[in-house]
PDB file of C-alpha atoms in Angstrom:
ATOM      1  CA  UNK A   1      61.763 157.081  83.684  1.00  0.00           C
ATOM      2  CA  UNK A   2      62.558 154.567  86.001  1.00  0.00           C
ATOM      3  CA  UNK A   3      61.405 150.965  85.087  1.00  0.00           C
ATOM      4  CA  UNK A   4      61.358 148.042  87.258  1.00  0.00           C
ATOM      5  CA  UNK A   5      61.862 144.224  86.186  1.00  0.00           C
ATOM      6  CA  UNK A   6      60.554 141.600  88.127  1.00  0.00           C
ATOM      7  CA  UNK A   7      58.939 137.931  87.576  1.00  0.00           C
ATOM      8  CA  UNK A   8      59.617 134.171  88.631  1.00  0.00           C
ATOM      9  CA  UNK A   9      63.469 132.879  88.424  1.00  0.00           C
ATOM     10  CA  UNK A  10      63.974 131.955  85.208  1.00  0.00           C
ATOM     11  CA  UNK A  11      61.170 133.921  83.019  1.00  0.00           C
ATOM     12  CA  UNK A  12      63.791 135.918  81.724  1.00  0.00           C
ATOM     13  CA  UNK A  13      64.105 138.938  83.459  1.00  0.00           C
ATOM     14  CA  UNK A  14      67.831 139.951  82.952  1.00  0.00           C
ATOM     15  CA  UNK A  15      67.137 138.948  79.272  1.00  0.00           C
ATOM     16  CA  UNK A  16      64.629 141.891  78.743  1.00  0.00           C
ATOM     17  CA  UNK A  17      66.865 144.284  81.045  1.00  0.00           C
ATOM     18  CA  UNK A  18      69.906 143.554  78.658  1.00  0.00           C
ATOM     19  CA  UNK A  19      67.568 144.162  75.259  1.00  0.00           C
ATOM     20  CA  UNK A  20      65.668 147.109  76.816  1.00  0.00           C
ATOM     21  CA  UNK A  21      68.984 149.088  77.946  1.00  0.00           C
ATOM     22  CA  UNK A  22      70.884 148.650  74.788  1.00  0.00           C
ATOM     23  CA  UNK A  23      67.656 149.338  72.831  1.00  0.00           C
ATOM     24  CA  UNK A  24      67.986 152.621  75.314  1.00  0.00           C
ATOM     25  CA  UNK A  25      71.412 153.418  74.475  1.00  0.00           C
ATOM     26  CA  UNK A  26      70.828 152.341  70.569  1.00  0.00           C
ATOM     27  CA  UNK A  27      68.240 155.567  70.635  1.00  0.00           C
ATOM     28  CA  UNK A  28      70.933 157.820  72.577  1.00  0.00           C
ATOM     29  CA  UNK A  29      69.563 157.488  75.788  1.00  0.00           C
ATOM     30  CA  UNK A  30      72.225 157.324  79.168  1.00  0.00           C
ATOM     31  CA  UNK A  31      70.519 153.819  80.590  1.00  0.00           C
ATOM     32  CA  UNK A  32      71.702 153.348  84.084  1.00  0.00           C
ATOM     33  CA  UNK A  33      70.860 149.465  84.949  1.00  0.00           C
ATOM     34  CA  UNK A  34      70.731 148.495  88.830  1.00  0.00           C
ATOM     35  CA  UNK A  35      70.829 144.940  89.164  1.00  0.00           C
ATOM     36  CA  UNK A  36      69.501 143.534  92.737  1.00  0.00           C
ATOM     37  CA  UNK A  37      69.511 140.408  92.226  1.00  0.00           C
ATOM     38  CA  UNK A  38      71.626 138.664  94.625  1.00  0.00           C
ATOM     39  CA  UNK A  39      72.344 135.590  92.561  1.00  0.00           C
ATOM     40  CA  UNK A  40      72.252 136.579  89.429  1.00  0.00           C
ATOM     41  CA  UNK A  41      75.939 137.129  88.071  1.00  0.00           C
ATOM     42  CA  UNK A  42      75.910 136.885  84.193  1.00  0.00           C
ATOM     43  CA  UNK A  43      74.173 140.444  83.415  1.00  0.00           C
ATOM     44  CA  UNK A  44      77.239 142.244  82.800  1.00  0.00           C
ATOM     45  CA  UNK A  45      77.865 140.451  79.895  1.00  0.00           C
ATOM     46  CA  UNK A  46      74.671 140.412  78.165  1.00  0.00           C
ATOM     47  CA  UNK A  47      74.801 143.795  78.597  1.00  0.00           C
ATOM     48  CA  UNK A  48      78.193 144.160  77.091  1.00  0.00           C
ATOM     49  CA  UNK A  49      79.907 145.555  80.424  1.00  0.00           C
ATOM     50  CA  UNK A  50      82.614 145.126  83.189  1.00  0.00           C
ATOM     51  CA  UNK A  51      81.653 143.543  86.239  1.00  0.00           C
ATOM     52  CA  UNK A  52      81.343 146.401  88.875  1.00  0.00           C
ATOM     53  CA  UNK A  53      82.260 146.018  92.675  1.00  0.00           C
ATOM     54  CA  UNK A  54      79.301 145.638  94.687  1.00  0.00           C
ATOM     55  CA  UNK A  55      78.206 149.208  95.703  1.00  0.00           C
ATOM     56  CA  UNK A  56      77.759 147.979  99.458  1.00  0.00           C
ATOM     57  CA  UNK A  57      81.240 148.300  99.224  1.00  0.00           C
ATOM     58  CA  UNK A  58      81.566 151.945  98.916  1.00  0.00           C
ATOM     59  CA  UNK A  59      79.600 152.389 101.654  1.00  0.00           C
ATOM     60  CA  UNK A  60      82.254 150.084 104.218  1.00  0.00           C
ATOM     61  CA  UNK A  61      80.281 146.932 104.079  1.00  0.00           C
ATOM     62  CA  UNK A  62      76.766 146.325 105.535  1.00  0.00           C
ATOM     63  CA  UNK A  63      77.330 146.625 109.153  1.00  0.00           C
ATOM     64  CA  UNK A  64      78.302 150.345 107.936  1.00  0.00           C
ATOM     65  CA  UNK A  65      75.549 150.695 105.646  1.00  0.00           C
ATOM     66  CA  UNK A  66      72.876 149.449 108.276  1.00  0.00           C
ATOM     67  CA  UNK A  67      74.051 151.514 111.170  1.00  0.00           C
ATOM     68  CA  UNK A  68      73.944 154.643 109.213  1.00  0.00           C
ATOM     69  CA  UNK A  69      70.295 153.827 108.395  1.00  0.00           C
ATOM     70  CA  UNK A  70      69.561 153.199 111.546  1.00  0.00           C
ATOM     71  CA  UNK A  71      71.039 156.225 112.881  1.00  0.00           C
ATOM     72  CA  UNK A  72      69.107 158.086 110.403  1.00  0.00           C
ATOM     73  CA  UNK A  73      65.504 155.493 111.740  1.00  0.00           C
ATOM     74  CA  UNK A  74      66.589 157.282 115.040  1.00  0.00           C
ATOM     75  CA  UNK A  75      66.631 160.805 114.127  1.00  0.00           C
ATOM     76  CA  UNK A  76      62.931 160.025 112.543  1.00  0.00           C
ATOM     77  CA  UNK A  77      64.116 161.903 109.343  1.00  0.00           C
ATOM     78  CA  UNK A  78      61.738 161.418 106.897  1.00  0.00           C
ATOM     79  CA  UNK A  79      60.622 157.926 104.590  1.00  0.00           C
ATOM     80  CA  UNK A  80      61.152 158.994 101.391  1.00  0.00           C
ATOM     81  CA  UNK A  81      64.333 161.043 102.480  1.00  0.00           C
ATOM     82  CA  UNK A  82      67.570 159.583 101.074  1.00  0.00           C
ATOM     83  CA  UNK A  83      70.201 158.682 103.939  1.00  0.00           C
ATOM     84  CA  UNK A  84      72.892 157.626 102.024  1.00  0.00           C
ATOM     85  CA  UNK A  85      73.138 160.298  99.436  1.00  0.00           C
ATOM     86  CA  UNK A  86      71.668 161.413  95.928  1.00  0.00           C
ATOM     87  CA  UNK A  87      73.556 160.775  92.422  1.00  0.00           C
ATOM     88  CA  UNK A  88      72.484 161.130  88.834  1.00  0.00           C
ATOM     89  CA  UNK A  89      74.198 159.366  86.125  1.00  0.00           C
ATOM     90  CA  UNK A  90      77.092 161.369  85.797  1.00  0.00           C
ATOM     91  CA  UNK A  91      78.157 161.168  89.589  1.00  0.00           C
ATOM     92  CA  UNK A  92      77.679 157.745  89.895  1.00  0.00           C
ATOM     93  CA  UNK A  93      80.276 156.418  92.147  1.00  0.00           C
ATOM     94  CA  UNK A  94      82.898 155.089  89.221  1.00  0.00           C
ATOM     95  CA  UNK A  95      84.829 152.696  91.109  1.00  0.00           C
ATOM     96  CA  UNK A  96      81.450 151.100  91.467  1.00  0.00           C
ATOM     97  CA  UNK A  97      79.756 150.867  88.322  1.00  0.00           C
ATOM     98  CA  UNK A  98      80.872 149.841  84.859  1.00  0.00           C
ATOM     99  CA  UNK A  99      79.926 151.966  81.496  1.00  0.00           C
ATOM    100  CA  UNK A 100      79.848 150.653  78.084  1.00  0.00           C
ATOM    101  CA  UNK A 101      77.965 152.575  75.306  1.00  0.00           C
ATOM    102  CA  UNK A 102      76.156 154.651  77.305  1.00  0.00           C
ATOM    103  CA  UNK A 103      74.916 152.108  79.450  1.00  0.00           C
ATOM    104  CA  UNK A 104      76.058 152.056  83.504  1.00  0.00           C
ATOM    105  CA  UNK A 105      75.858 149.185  85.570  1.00  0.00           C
ATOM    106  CA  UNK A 106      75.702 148.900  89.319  1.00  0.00           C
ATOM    107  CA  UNK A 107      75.116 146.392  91.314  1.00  0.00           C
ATOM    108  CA  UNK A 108      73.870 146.355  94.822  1.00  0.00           C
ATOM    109  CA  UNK A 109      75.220 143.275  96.173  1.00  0.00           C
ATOM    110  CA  UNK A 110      75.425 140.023  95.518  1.00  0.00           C
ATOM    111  CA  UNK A 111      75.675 136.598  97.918  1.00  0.00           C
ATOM    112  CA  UNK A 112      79.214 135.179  97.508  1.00  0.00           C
ATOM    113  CA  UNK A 113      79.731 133.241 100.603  1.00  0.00           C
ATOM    114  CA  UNK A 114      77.757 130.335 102.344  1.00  0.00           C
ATOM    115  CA  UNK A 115      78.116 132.598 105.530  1.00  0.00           C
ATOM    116  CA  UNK A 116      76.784 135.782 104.511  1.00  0.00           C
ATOM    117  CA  UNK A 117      72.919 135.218 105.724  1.00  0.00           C
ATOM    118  CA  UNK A 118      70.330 137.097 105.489  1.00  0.00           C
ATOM    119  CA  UNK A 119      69.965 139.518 102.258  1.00  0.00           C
ATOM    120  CA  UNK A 120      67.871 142.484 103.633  1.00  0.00           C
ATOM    121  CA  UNK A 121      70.540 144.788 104.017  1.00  0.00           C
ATOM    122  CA  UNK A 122      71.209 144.463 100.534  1.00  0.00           C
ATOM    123  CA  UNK A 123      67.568 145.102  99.953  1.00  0.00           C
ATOM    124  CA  UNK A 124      67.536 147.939 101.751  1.00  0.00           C
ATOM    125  CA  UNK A 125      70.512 149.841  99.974  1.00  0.00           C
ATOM    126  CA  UNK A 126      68.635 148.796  96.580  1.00  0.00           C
ATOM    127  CA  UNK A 127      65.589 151.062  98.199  1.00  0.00           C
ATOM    128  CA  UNK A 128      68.176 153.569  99.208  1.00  0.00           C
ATOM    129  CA  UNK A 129      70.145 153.832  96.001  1.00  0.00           C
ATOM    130  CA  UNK A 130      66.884 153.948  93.595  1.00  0.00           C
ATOM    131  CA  UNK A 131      65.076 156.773  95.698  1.00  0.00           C
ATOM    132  CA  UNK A 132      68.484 158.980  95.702  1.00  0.00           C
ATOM    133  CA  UNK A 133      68.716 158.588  91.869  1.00  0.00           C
ATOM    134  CA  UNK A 134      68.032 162.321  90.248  1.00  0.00           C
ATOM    135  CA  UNK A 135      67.581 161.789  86.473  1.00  0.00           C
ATOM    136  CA  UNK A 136      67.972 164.461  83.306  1.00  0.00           C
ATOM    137  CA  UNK A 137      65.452 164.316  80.840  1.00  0.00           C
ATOM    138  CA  UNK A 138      67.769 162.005  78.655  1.00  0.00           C
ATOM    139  CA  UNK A 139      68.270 159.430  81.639  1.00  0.00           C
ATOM    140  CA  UNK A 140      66.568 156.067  82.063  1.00  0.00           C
ATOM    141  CA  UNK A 141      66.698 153.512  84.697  1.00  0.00           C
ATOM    142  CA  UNK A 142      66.094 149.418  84.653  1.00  0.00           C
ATOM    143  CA  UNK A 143      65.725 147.938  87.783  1.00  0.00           C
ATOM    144  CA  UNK A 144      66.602 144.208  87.751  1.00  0.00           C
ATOM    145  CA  UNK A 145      64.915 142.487  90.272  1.00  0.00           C
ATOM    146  CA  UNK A 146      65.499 139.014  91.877  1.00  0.00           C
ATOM    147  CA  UNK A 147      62.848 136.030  91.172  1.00  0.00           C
ATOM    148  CA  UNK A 148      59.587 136.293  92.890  1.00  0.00           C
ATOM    149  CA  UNK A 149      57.811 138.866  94.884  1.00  0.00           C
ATOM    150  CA  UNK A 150      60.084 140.372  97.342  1.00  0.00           C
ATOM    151  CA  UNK A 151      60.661 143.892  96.148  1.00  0.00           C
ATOM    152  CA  UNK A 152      57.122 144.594  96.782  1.00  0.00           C
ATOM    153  CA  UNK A 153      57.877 143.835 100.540  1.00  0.00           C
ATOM    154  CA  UNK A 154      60.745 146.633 100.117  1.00  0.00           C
ATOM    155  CA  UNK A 155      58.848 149.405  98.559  1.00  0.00           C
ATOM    156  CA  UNK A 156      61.114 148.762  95.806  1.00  0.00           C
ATOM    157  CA  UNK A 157      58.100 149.161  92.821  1.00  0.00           C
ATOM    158  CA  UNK A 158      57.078 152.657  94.986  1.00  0.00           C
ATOM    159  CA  UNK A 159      60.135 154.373  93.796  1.00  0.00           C
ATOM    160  CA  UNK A 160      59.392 153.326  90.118  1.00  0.00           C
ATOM    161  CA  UNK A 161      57.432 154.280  87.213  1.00  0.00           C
ATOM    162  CA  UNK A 162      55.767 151.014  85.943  1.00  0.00           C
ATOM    163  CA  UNK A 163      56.691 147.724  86.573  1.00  0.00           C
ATOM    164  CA  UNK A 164      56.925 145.085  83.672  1.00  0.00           C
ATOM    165  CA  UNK A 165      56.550 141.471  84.446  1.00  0.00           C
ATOM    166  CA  UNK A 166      57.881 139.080  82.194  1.00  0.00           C
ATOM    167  CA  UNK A 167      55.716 136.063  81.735  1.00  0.00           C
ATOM    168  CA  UNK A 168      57.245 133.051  80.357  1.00  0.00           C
ATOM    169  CA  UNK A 169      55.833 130.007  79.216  1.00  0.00           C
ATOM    170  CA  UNK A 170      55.297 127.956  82.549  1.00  0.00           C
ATOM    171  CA  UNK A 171      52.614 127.289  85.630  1.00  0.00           C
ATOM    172  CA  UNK A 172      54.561 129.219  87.858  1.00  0.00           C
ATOM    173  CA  UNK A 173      54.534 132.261  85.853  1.00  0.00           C
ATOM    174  CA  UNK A 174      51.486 131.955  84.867  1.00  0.00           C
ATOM    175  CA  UNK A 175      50.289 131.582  88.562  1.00  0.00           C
ATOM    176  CA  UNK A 176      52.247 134.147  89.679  1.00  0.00           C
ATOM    177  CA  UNK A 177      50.538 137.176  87.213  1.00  0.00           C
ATOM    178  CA  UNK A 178      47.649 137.493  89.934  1.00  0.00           C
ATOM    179  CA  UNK A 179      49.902 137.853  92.997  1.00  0.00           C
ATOM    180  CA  UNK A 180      51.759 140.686  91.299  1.00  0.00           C
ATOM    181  CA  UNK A 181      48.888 142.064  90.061  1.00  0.00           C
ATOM    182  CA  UNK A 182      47.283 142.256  92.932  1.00  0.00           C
ATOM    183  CA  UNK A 183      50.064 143.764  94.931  1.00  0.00           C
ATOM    184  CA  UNK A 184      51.351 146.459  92.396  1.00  0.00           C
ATOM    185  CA  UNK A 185      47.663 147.378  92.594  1.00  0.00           C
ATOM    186  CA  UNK A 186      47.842 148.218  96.180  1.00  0.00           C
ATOM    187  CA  UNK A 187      50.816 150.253  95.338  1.00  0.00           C
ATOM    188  CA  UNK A 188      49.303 151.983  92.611  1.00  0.00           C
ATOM    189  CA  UNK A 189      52.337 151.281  90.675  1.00  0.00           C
ATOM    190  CA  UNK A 190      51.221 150.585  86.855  1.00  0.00           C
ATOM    191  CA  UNK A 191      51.924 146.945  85.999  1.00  0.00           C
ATOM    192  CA  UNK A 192      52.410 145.974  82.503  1.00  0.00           C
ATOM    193  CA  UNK A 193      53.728 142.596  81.442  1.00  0.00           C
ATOM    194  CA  UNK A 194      56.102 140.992  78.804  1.00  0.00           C
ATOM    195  CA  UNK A 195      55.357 137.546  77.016  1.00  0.00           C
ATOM    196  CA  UNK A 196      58.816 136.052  76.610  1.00  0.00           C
ATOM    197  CA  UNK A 197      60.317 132.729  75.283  1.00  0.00           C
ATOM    198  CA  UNK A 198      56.769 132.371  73.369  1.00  0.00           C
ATOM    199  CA  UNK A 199      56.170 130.561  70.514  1.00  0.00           C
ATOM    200  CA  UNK A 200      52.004 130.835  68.280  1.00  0.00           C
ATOM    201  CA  UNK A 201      51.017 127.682  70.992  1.00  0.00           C
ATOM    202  CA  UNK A 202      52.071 129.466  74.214  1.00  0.00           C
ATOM    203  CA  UNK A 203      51.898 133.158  73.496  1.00  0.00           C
ATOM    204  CA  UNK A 204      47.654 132.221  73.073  1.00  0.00           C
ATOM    205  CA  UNK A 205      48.159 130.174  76.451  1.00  0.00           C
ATOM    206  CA  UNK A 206      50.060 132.726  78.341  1.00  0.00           C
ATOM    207  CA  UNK A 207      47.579 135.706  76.930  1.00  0.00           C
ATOM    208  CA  UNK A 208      44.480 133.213  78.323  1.00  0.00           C
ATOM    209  CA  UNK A 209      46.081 134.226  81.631  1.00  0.00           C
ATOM    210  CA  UNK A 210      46.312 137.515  81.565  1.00  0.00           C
ATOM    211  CA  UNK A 211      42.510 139.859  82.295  1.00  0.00           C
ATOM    212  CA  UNK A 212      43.280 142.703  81.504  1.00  0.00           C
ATOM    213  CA  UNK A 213      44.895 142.063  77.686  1.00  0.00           C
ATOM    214  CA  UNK A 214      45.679 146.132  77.586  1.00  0.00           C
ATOM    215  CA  UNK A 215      48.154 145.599  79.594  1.00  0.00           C
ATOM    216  CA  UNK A 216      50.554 143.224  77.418  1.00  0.00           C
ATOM    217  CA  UNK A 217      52.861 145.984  75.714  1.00  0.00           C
ATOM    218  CA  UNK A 218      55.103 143.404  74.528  1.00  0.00           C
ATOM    219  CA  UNK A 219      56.188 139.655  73.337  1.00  0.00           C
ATOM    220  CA  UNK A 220      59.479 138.409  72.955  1.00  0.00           C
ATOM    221  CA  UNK A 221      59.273 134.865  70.954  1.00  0.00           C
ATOM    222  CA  UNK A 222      61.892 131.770  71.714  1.00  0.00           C
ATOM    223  CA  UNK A 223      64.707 133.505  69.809  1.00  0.00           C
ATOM    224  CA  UNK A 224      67.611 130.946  69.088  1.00  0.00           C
ATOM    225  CA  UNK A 225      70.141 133.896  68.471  1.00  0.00           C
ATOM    226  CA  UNK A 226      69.466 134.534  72.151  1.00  0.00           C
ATOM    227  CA  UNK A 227      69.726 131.539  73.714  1.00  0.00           C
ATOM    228  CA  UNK A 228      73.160 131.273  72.066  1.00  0.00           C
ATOM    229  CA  UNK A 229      74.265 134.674  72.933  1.00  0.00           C
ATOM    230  CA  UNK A 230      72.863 133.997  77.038  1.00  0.00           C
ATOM    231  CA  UNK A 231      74.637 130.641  77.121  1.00  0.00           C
ATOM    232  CA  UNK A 232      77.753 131.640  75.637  1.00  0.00           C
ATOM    233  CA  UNK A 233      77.547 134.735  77.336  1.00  0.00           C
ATOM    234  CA  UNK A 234      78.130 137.287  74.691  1.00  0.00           C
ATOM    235  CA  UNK A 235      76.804 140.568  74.197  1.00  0.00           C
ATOM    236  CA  UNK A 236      73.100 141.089  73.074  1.00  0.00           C
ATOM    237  CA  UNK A 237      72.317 142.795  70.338  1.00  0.00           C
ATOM    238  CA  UNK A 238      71.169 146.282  70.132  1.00  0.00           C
ATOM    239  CA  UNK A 239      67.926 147.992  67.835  1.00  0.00           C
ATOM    240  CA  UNK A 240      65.954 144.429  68.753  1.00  0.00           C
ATOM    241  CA  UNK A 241      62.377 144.817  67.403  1.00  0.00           C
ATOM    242  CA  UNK A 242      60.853 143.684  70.262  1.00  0.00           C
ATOM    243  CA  UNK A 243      62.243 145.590  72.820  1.00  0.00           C
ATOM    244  CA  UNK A 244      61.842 148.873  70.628  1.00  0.00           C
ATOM    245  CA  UNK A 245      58.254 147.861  70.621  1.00  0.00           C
ATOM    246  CA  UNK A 246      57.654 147.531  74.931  1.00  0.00           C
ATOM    247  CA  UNK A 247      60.188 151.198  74.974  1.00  0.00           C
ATOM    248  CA  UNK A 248      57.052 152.603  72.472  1.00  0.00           C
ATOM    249  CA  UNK A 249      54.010 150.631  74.091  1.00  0.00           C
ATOM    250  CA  UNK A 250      54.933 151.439  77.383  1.00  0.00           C
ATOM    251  CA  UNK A 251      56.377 155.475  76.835  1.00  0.00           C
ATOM    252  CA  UNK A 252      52.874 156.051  75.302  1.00  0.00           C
ATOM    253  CA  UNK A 253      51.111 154.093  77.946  1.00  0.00           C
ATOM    254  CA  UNK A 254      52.649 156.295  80.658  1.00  0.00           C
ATOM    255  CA  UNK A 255      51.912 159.751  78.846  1.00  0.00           C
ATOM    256  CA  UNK A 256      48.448 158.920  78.105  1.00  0.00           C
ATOM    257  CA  UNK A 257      47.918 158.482  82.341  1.00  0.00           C
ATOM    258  CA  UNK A 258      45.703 160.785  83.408  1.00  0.00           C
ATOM    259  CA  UNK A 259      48.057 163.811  85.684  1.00  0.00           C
ATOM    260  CA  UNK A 260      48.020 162.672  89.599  1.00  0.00           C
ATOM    261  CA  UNK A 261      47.189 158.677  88.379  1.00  0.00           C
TER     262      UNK A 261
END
């Protein structure tokens, strides 16, 4: 199953990767987490692991990485064909992730220099690298996504099983539920969504926004032991209640879709 993260900056999205995956690995599952946000640089160690080398590296850069797709554009090979190559978990390119318990990180690329401009080759490798992912039955996949809406615009959500939007406590969030609803929609890509940082006061707010109420499969409340873990940037915790709950809500959800849906 691959799963894709996305919301606003700041709802929490990297939170609810790091809880999900190491409630993945807690269960003996091989979680491989592909983080594409470009500014985001503290998920390794929530998560517990190395930093890896971004994996436009392997691939000589992005003037490397962007001719070879267009070479590929000019041979009209097909969409949903991957041009830079297939992996599964165990063939991962190691001198470009980083494993800890089960759980392998890559990340796609990240913005380190004033200079660098635009990000869309780094989008498009995160395209790339997600449809050439082959996974066993034990296998699961996180896709964290950077703030707003952009991964729709790269197909992104196409390649996944359900996206989850976390929903935290503010008008931008709040605002933003209809735009992603509205475009996972036209994807036919099932959208579920995550109340985080709630307390009784806002979780009531935040549901208010919400139509379709089926579709909340999970709530994480403002959780002091987490704020202290994110800001001192140590490890989160593994077996978390919540996200055991969205792994069940949203397995079941899934299974109970109707075959071709």
């Amino acid at each position: 199953m691959k799963l894709l993260i996305c919301g606003k900056g700041g709802s929490g999205k990297s939170t609810v990767t790091a809880l999900l995956a190491r409630q993945y690995a807690a269960a003996g599952k091989r979680v491989i987490v592909v983080d594409t946000d470009v500014s985001n640089t503290g998920l390794h160690r929530i998560l517990g692991t190395g930093i890896p080398p971004d994996l436009s590296g392997y691939f000589g850069g992005k003037k490397c990485m962007m001719d070879a797709m267009k070479t590929a554009r000019d041979e009209n090979l097909p969409q949903e064909k991957p041009i830079l190559g297939t992996w599964t978990y165990d063939t991962l390119p190691k001198d470009y992730s980083s494993i800890k318990d089960s759980i392998q990180l890559v990340t796609i690329g990240k913005l380190r220099d004033t200079s660098e401009g635009c990000t869309c080759p780094i989008s498009a490798l995160a395209r790339q690298f997600i449809l050439g992912l082959t996974l066993a039955e034990n296998d699961q996949v996180i896709v964290d996504t950077e703030a707003g809406i952009e991964h729709f615009g790269r197909g992104i959500d196409t390649l996944c099983d359900a996206s989850l939007m976390v929903v935290d406590p503010s008008y931008e969030s709040m605002c933003m539920v209809g735009k992603i609803s509205g475009m996972a929609a036209s994807v036919e890509v099932p959208l579920f969504f995550i109340l985080n940082k709630t307390d009784a006061e806002t979780s009531t707010a935040l549901r208010d926004t919400i139509p379709d109420k089926s579709r909340i499969i999970g709530e994480f409340p403002l959780d002091p032991t987490l704020t202290e873990a994110g800001l001192e940037g140590r490890t989160f915790p593994s077996g978390y209640p919540a996200a055991a709950a969205v792994i069940g809500n949203v397995t079941a959800r899934l299974a109970a879709r109707p075959t071709g849906e």
